[in-house]
XYZ file of C-alpha atoms in Angstrom:
404
model
C 67.646 -41.794 67.849
C 66.082 -44.103 65.639
C 66.824 -47.599 67.265
C 65.581 -51.265 67.317
C 64.122 -51.147 63.852
C 65.027 -53.989 61.623
C 67.927 -53.192 59.886
C 66.732 -54.176 56.421
C 63.201 -52.312 56.930
C 65.154 -49.058 58.293
C 67.555 -49.464 55.220
C 64.693 -49.450 52.518
C 62.952 -46.887 54.247
C 66.195 -44.382 54.093
C 67.066 -45.721 50.611
C 63.569 -44.884 49.132
C 62.376 -41.820 50.519
C 63.772 -38.407 51.624
C 63.924 -37.057 54.930
C 61.447 -34.253 54.199
C 58.704 -35.890 52.353
C 57.567 -38.924 50.482
C 59.049 -38.010 47.362
C 60.825 -41.304 45.951
C 64.344 -41.753 45.593
C 65.730 -43.679 42.718
C 66.728 -47.165 43.936
C 70.790 -47.763 44.041
C 71.875 -51.499 44.029
C 74.757 -51.400 46.690
C 77.276 -54.262 47.166
C 77.652 -55.804 50.661
C 81.047 -54.540 51.161
C 83.009 -51.536 50.479
C 84.454 -52.603 47.383
C 83.978 -50.879 43.859
C 85.817 -51.311 40.513
C 86.197 -50.275 37.229
C 87.882 -52.159 34.411
C 88.358 -54.777 36.822
C 90.725 -52.709 39.129
C 89.707 -51.161 42.582
C 88.693 -47.441 42.518
C 89.066 -47.145 46.131
C 91.736 -45.084 47.763
C 92.220 -43.427 50.921
C 95.872 -43.957 51.720
C 96.217 -40.448 53.186
C 93.801 -41.210 55.873
C 95.385 -44.360 56.751
C 98.825 -42.586 57.198
C 97.300 -39.970 59.710
C 95.763 -42.662 61.648
C 99.098 -44.666 61.995
C 100.872 -41.258 62.581
C 98.232 -40.582 65.635
C 98.697 -43.992 67.049
C 102.319 -43.439 67.340
C 101.679 -39.904 68.605
C 99.508 -41.292 71.209
C 102.018 -43.922 72.562
C 104.738 -41.371 72.686
C 103.124 -39.286 75.007
C 103.778 -41.861 77.521
C 107.308 -42.404 76.603
C 108.955 -41.005 79.529
C 112.611 -42.082 78.919
C 112.879 -41.103 75.055
C 110.139 -38.331 74.451
C 110.671 -34.691 74.087
C 108.448 -31.648 73.310
C 110.395 -31.234 69.891
C 109.740 -34.855 69.221
C 106.119 -34.828 69.835
C 105.586 -31.521 67.971
C 107.261 -32.977 64.974
C 104.973 -36.127 65.170
C 102.090 -33.606 65.136
C 103.307 -31.154 62.436
C 105.585 -33.656 60.376
C 107.327 -30.297 59.159
C 110.412 -32.486 58.082
C 107.995 -35.109 56.271
C 110.450 -35.673 53.280
C 112.489 -38.265 54.742
C 114.894 -35.476 56.130
C 117.243 -35.437 59.436
C 114.076 -35.817 61.750
C 112.437 -39.094 62.061
C 110.094 -39.179 64.717
C 108.199 -42.074 63.709
C 109.052 -46.031 64.248
C 107.446 -46.522 60.841
C 109.905 -45.206 58.338
C 107.101 -44.871 55.690
C 105.592 -42.222 58.052
C 109.129 -40.429 58.315
C 109.019 -39.943 54.542
C 105.176 -39.056 54.084
C 104.290 -35.799 53.077
C 101.149 -35.990 55.119
C 100.910 -34.508 58.813
C 98.296 -34.491 61.453
C 98.252 -30.880 62.194
C 97.347 -29.586 58.555
C 93.974 -31.422 58.554
C 93.010 -30.616 62.278
C 90.151 -28.083 62.249
C 90.467 -27.595 58.509
C 87.173 -28.870 57.080
C 85.386 -26.778 54.546
C 81.968 -26.543 56.217
C 82.971 -25.313 60.076
C 86.428 -23.898 59.207
C 87.220 -22.504 55.550
C 85.738 -18.977 56.744
C 86.840 -19.422 60.170
C 90.848 -19.556 59.952
C 90.889 -17.660 63.515
C 89.243 -20.519 65.124
C 91.295 -23.241 63.326
C 94.460 -21.407 64.376
C 93.390 -21.306 67.868
C 92.343 -25.144 68.201
C 95.723 -26.247 66.407
C 97.445 -24.010 69.224
C 95.582 -26.010 71.871
C 96.738 -29.455 70.739
C 100.147 -28.097 70.814
C 99.881 -26.545 74.436
C 98.677 -29.940 75.699
C 102.104 -31.299 74.322
C 103.789 -28.792 75.936
C 101.982 -29.305 79.093
C 102.878 -33.188 78.932
C 106.510 -32.589 78.582
C 106.824 -29.260 81.195
C 104.195 -30.166 84.066
C 103.751 -34.048 83.805
C 107.281 -35.333 83.040
C 109.195 -33.292 85.887
C 106.384 -34.373 88.528
C 105.657 -38.155 87.482
C 107.204 -39.911 90.241
C 105.257 -37.778 92.957
C 101.650 -38.448 94.441
C 99.265 -35.659 92.837
C 97.133 -33.673 94.985
C 94.812 -30.751 94.522
C 97.163 -28.060 92.639
C 100.052 -30.168 92.052
C 100.612 -32.484 89.208
C 101.627 -36.226 89.601
C 100.509 -39.826 89.611
C 97.473 -41.292 90.717
C 96.520 -45.031 91.148
C 93.921 -46.444 88.766
C 93.576 -50.203 89.681
C 96.538 -51.690 88.071
C 97.483 -48.538 85.995
C 99.100 -45.497 86.720
C 97.707 -42.006 85.769
C 99.782 -39.071 85.309
C 97.842 -35.781 85.865
C 98.387 -31.743 86.062
C 97.569 -29.710 89.033
C 93.974 -30.013 87.990
C 93.616 -33.560 87.556
C 93.678 -33.506 83.860
C 95.690 -36.306 81.422
C 97.046 -34.423 78.739
C 97.520 -37.493 76.569
C 93.629 -38.175 76.939
C 92.685 -34.471 76.382
C 94.934 -34.584 72.985
C 93.579 -37.995 71.960
C 90.101 -37.569 72.451
C 89.833 -34.233 71.328
C 91.824 -35.532 68.032
C 88.996 -37.614 67.466
C 86.822 -34.809 66.689
C 89.332 -32.234 65.600
C 90.807 -34.526 62.980
C 88.754 -37.668 62.156
C 85.342 -36.532 62.677
C 85.666 -33.009 61.062
C 87.347 -34.392 58.125
C 84.866 -36.925 57.523
C 81.461 -35.241 58.259
C 82.304 -31.656 57.600
C 84.848 -32.144 54.865
C 84.673 -35.001 52.770
C 80.877 -35.560 53.229
C 80.309 -32.035 52.587
C 78.449 -31.153 49.152
C 80.837 -27.918 49.125
C 83.585 -30.787 48.802
C 81.602 -33.530 46.888
C 80.458 -31.230 44.243
C 83.284 -28.745 44.020
C 84.271 -27.373 40.735
C 83.327 -29.643 37.736
C 83.184 -33.050 40.254
C 79.594 -33.578 39.237
C 79.888 -32.899 35.574
C 83.069 -35.160 35.421
C 81.416 -37.995 37.472
C 78.612 -37.752 35.055
C 80.934 -38.026 32.207
C 83.290 -40.667 33.938
C 86.229 -38.218 33.818
C 89.013 -39.722 36.108
C 91.386 -37.700 38.158
C 94.722 -37.344 36.546
C 96.456 -40.691 36.519
C 94.001 -42.566 38.664
C 91.213 -45.072 38.262
C 88.627 -43.404 40.247
C 86.564 -39.689 39.685
C 87.402 -36.908 42.164
C 83.852 -37.348 43.576
C 84.466 -41.279 44.242
C 87.875 -40.281 45.918
C 86.345 -37.609 48.440
C 83.712 -40.203 49.591
C 86.672 -42.881 50.213
C 88.753 -40.339 51.897
C 85.429 -39.901 54.261
C 85.660 -43.827 54.721
C 89.265 -43.941 55.302
C 89.174 -41.926 58.571
C 86.732 -44.533 60.108
C 87.710 -47.821 58.350
C 91.048 -47.076 56.797
C 93.424 -48.761 59.430
C 91.296 -51.778 59.326
C 92.994 -55.172 58.294
C 90.127 -55.759 56.118
C 88.917 -52.380 54.720
C 86.450 -53.938 52.320
C 84.583 -55.816 55.370
C 85.613 -54.229 58.411
C 82.767 -54.584 60.795
C 84.170 -58.014 62.290
C 87.172 -56.062 63.827
C 85.185 -53.015 64.753
C 86.510 -51.306 67.681
C 90.240 -52.831 67.425
C 91.574 -50.862 64.257
C 92.588 -47.835 65.911
C 92.256 -45.881 69.005
C 90.056 -43.340 67.707
C 86.647 -43.056 65.978
C 86.607 -46.753 64.956
C 87.122 -47.481 68.585
C 84.444 -45.648 69.951
C 81.947 -46.572 67.331
C 82.996 -50.204 68.601
C 82.272 -49.062 72.308
C 79.042 -47.624 71.465
C 77.841 -50.678 69.015
C 78.683 -52.742 72.208
C 75.932 -50.845 74.352
C 72.618 -52.938 73.873
C 70.942 -49.255 73.837
C 72.697 -48.630 70.519
C 73.031 -51.708 68.926
C 72.808 -51.742 65.324
C 74.284 -48.238 64.778
C 77.707 -49.425 63.388
C 75.865 -51.298 60.594
C 73.819 -48.480 59.634
C 76.650 -46.326 59.022
C 78.654 -49.009 57.111
C 75.523 -49.500 55.062
C 75.284 -45.772 54.430
C 78.985 -45.611 53.365
C 78.288 -48.270 50.831
C 75.109 -47.035 49.618
C 76.347 -43.429 49.073
C 79.149 -44.602 47.217
C 77.213 -46.799 45.054
C 75.023 -43.770 44.457
C 77.837 -41.639 43.056
C 78.757 -44.556 40.777
C 75.082 -44.558 39.581
C 75.045 -40.727 39.515
C 72.039 -40.635 42.043
C 73.031 -37.534 44.217
C 69.840 -37.309 46.182
C 70.577 -41.013 47.411
C 74.223 -40.035 48.129
C 73.335 -36.883 50.344
C 70.757 -39.048 52.078
C 73.311 -41.211 53.135
C 75.419 -38.515 54.030
C 73.116 -37.234 56.310
C 72.819 -40.639 58.259
C 76.425 -40.728 58.477
C 76.731 -37.179 60.008
C 73.918 -37.520 62.501
C 75.082 -41.242 63.800
C 78.834 -40.270 64.158
C 78.002 -37.023 65.807
C 75.875 -39.224 68.049
C 78.773 -41.432 68.976
C 80.650 -38.334 70.241
C 77.997 -37.246 72.336
C 77.299 -40.720 73.914
C 80.783 -41.280 74.793
C 81.023 -37.897 76.454
C 78.017 -38.409 78.526
C 79.420 -42.188 79.353
C 82.602 -40.650 80.837
C 81.158 -38.189 82.740
C 78.789 -40.347 84.381
C 81.619 -42.986 85.184
C 83.789 -40.126 86.236
C 80.848 -39.389 88.801
C 80.820 -42.647 90.000
C 84.341 -43.094 90.657
C 84.320 -39.730 92.388
C 81.638 -40.879 94.794
C 83.753 -43.881 95.651
C 86.769 -41.507 96.093
C 88.623 -43.469 93.391
C 90.579 -40.394 92.204
C 92.807 -41.871 89.627
C 90.040 -43.691 87.988
C 87.471 -40.548 88.056
C 90.256 -38.336 86.731
C 90.888 -40.672 83.853
C 87.338 -40.837 83.035
C 86.861 -37.157 83.195
C 90.245 -36.519 81.050
C 88.494 -38.817 78.538
C 85.335 -37.022 79.074
C 87.159 -33.498 78.621
C 88.223 -34.644 75.291
C 84.918 -35.953 73.871
C 83.339 -32.707 74.897
C 86.168 -30.880 73.077
C 85.231 -32.844 69.992
C 81.470 -31.913 70.103
C 82.477 -28.895 68.455
C 82.964 -31.127 65.343
C 79.867 -32.531 65.014
C 77.503 -31.969 62.284
C 73.685 -31.551 62.318
C 72.583 -32.347 59.028
C 69.333 -30.500 59.467
C 70.898 -27.244 60.653
C 73.860 -27.681 58.341
C 76.191 -26.777 61.323
C 77.779 -28.125 64.342
C 75.428 -29.568 66.975
C 77.570 -27.364 69.391
C 78.783 -23.790 69.116
C 82.532 -22.832 70.109
C 80.853 -20.988 72.914
C 78.846 -23.673 74.396
C 81.834 -26.011 74.233
C 83.805 -23.818 76.163
C 81.398 -23.123 78.912
C 80.943 -27.120 79.272
C 84.727 -27.356 79.850
C 84.633 -24.332 81.858
C 82.118 -26.054 84.218
C 83.981 -29.168 84.291
C 87.581 -27.845 84.783
C 87.486 -24.212 85.025
C 87.680 -24.177 88.898
C 91.255 -23.473 90.611
C 91.609 -27.056 91.354
C 89.669 -28.428 88.376
C 88.586 -32.152 89.040
C 89.358 -31.953 92.251
C 86.660 -29.510 92.801
C 84.013 -30.903 90.160
C 81.042 -32.494 91.753
C 77.849 -34.813 90.888
C 75.627 -31.898 90.140
C 77.873 -30.297 87.526
C 78.441 -33.632 85.649
C 74.815 -34.393 85.302
C 74.031 -30.859 84.417
C 76.686 -31.041 81.758
C 75.474 -34.788 80.824
C 71.752 -33.524 80.297
C 72.807 -30.517 78.181
C 74.490 -33.026 75.843
C 71.947 -35.588 75.503
C 69.151 -32.732 75.113
C 70.605 -32.365 71.731
C 70.158 -35.899 70.692
C 67.357 -38.514 71.227
C 69.065 -40.630 73.860
C 69.123 -40.278 77.624
C 71.829 -39.813 80.157
C 70.826 -43.171 81.649
C 71.281 -44.867 78.186
C 74.671 -43.402 77.421
C 76.027 -43.570 80.901
C 75.777 -47.270 81.823
């Protein structure tokens, strides 16, 4: 992982040279913020992404609303089947109830990973729904009893209470952290930044000719890039200059980019990603597609690393808590780690053009972590270190850097 270079120097190198040789790329002038206009009107649009982030936020909160939540309600928040302002209104935000968007429709739905792999996509969607069912049928009835190996219930975690299944897993954490990969990351790096999407049909020809999408002030290619941007910064108060509030805009990819940015070992990664998003969008306006693709590769690499770093972090934090017999804390950390491991499936290796992790690799790590009879109650430090090392080995960071 490239770190500790002066950002201006690093950015200049990335902008002017390809990853493979010293052939110069055209210079593209980029603005200092994510702000682009045509005819004095903004061309930036990612409302659908903001809507899904808001839906996910409400769904996350509803998992632990023991007095009001039902399985049907959680499933409707996930699926939004009614989505036309009909009889079912699962969201507190009325605009979400009338929205035609849904979370489920975009889970494991990227062009690069799942267009030709609909079986796995369906299995992943079903997995998310199974976590909803587990929350209702396993956690809710047992929430007032003490959890033990083989028995669902609650565990103390400092001043917080954690609600776990019989194997120690918090379904709400598994769902939320897996959604970071299955929705936000997958759509961002494997769909909207995919050349198969950016250059689909006549997108390149239309962008070159300034042909706008029907009734819109943007070209289709511009809009696809904006939609990628929206899954990271679409819920920020200031979407053009969002780094000042990094980590507080949502509970998903934005939050954990902020967490990694706050680690001195990885400081500068947020600015690098933000600069690449701006330069890539400017390159589309300038019709410089090699520059665009170079920026897309930076974003894919860095955001994939965010998922891996946080997976290792939570495994290591869980290990420390287990050693101190702090089971509520340990199982909370390991539940988050579980979700980030699940999210590894949705990473994107820009060199290989595929995920950094196969389905089989992810399944094996989850089985090592959670697959025994009593799950987290059985896992030991050796296993947690081994999983951590296998994740870090795919990247240029160490377990020690990520785990502190």
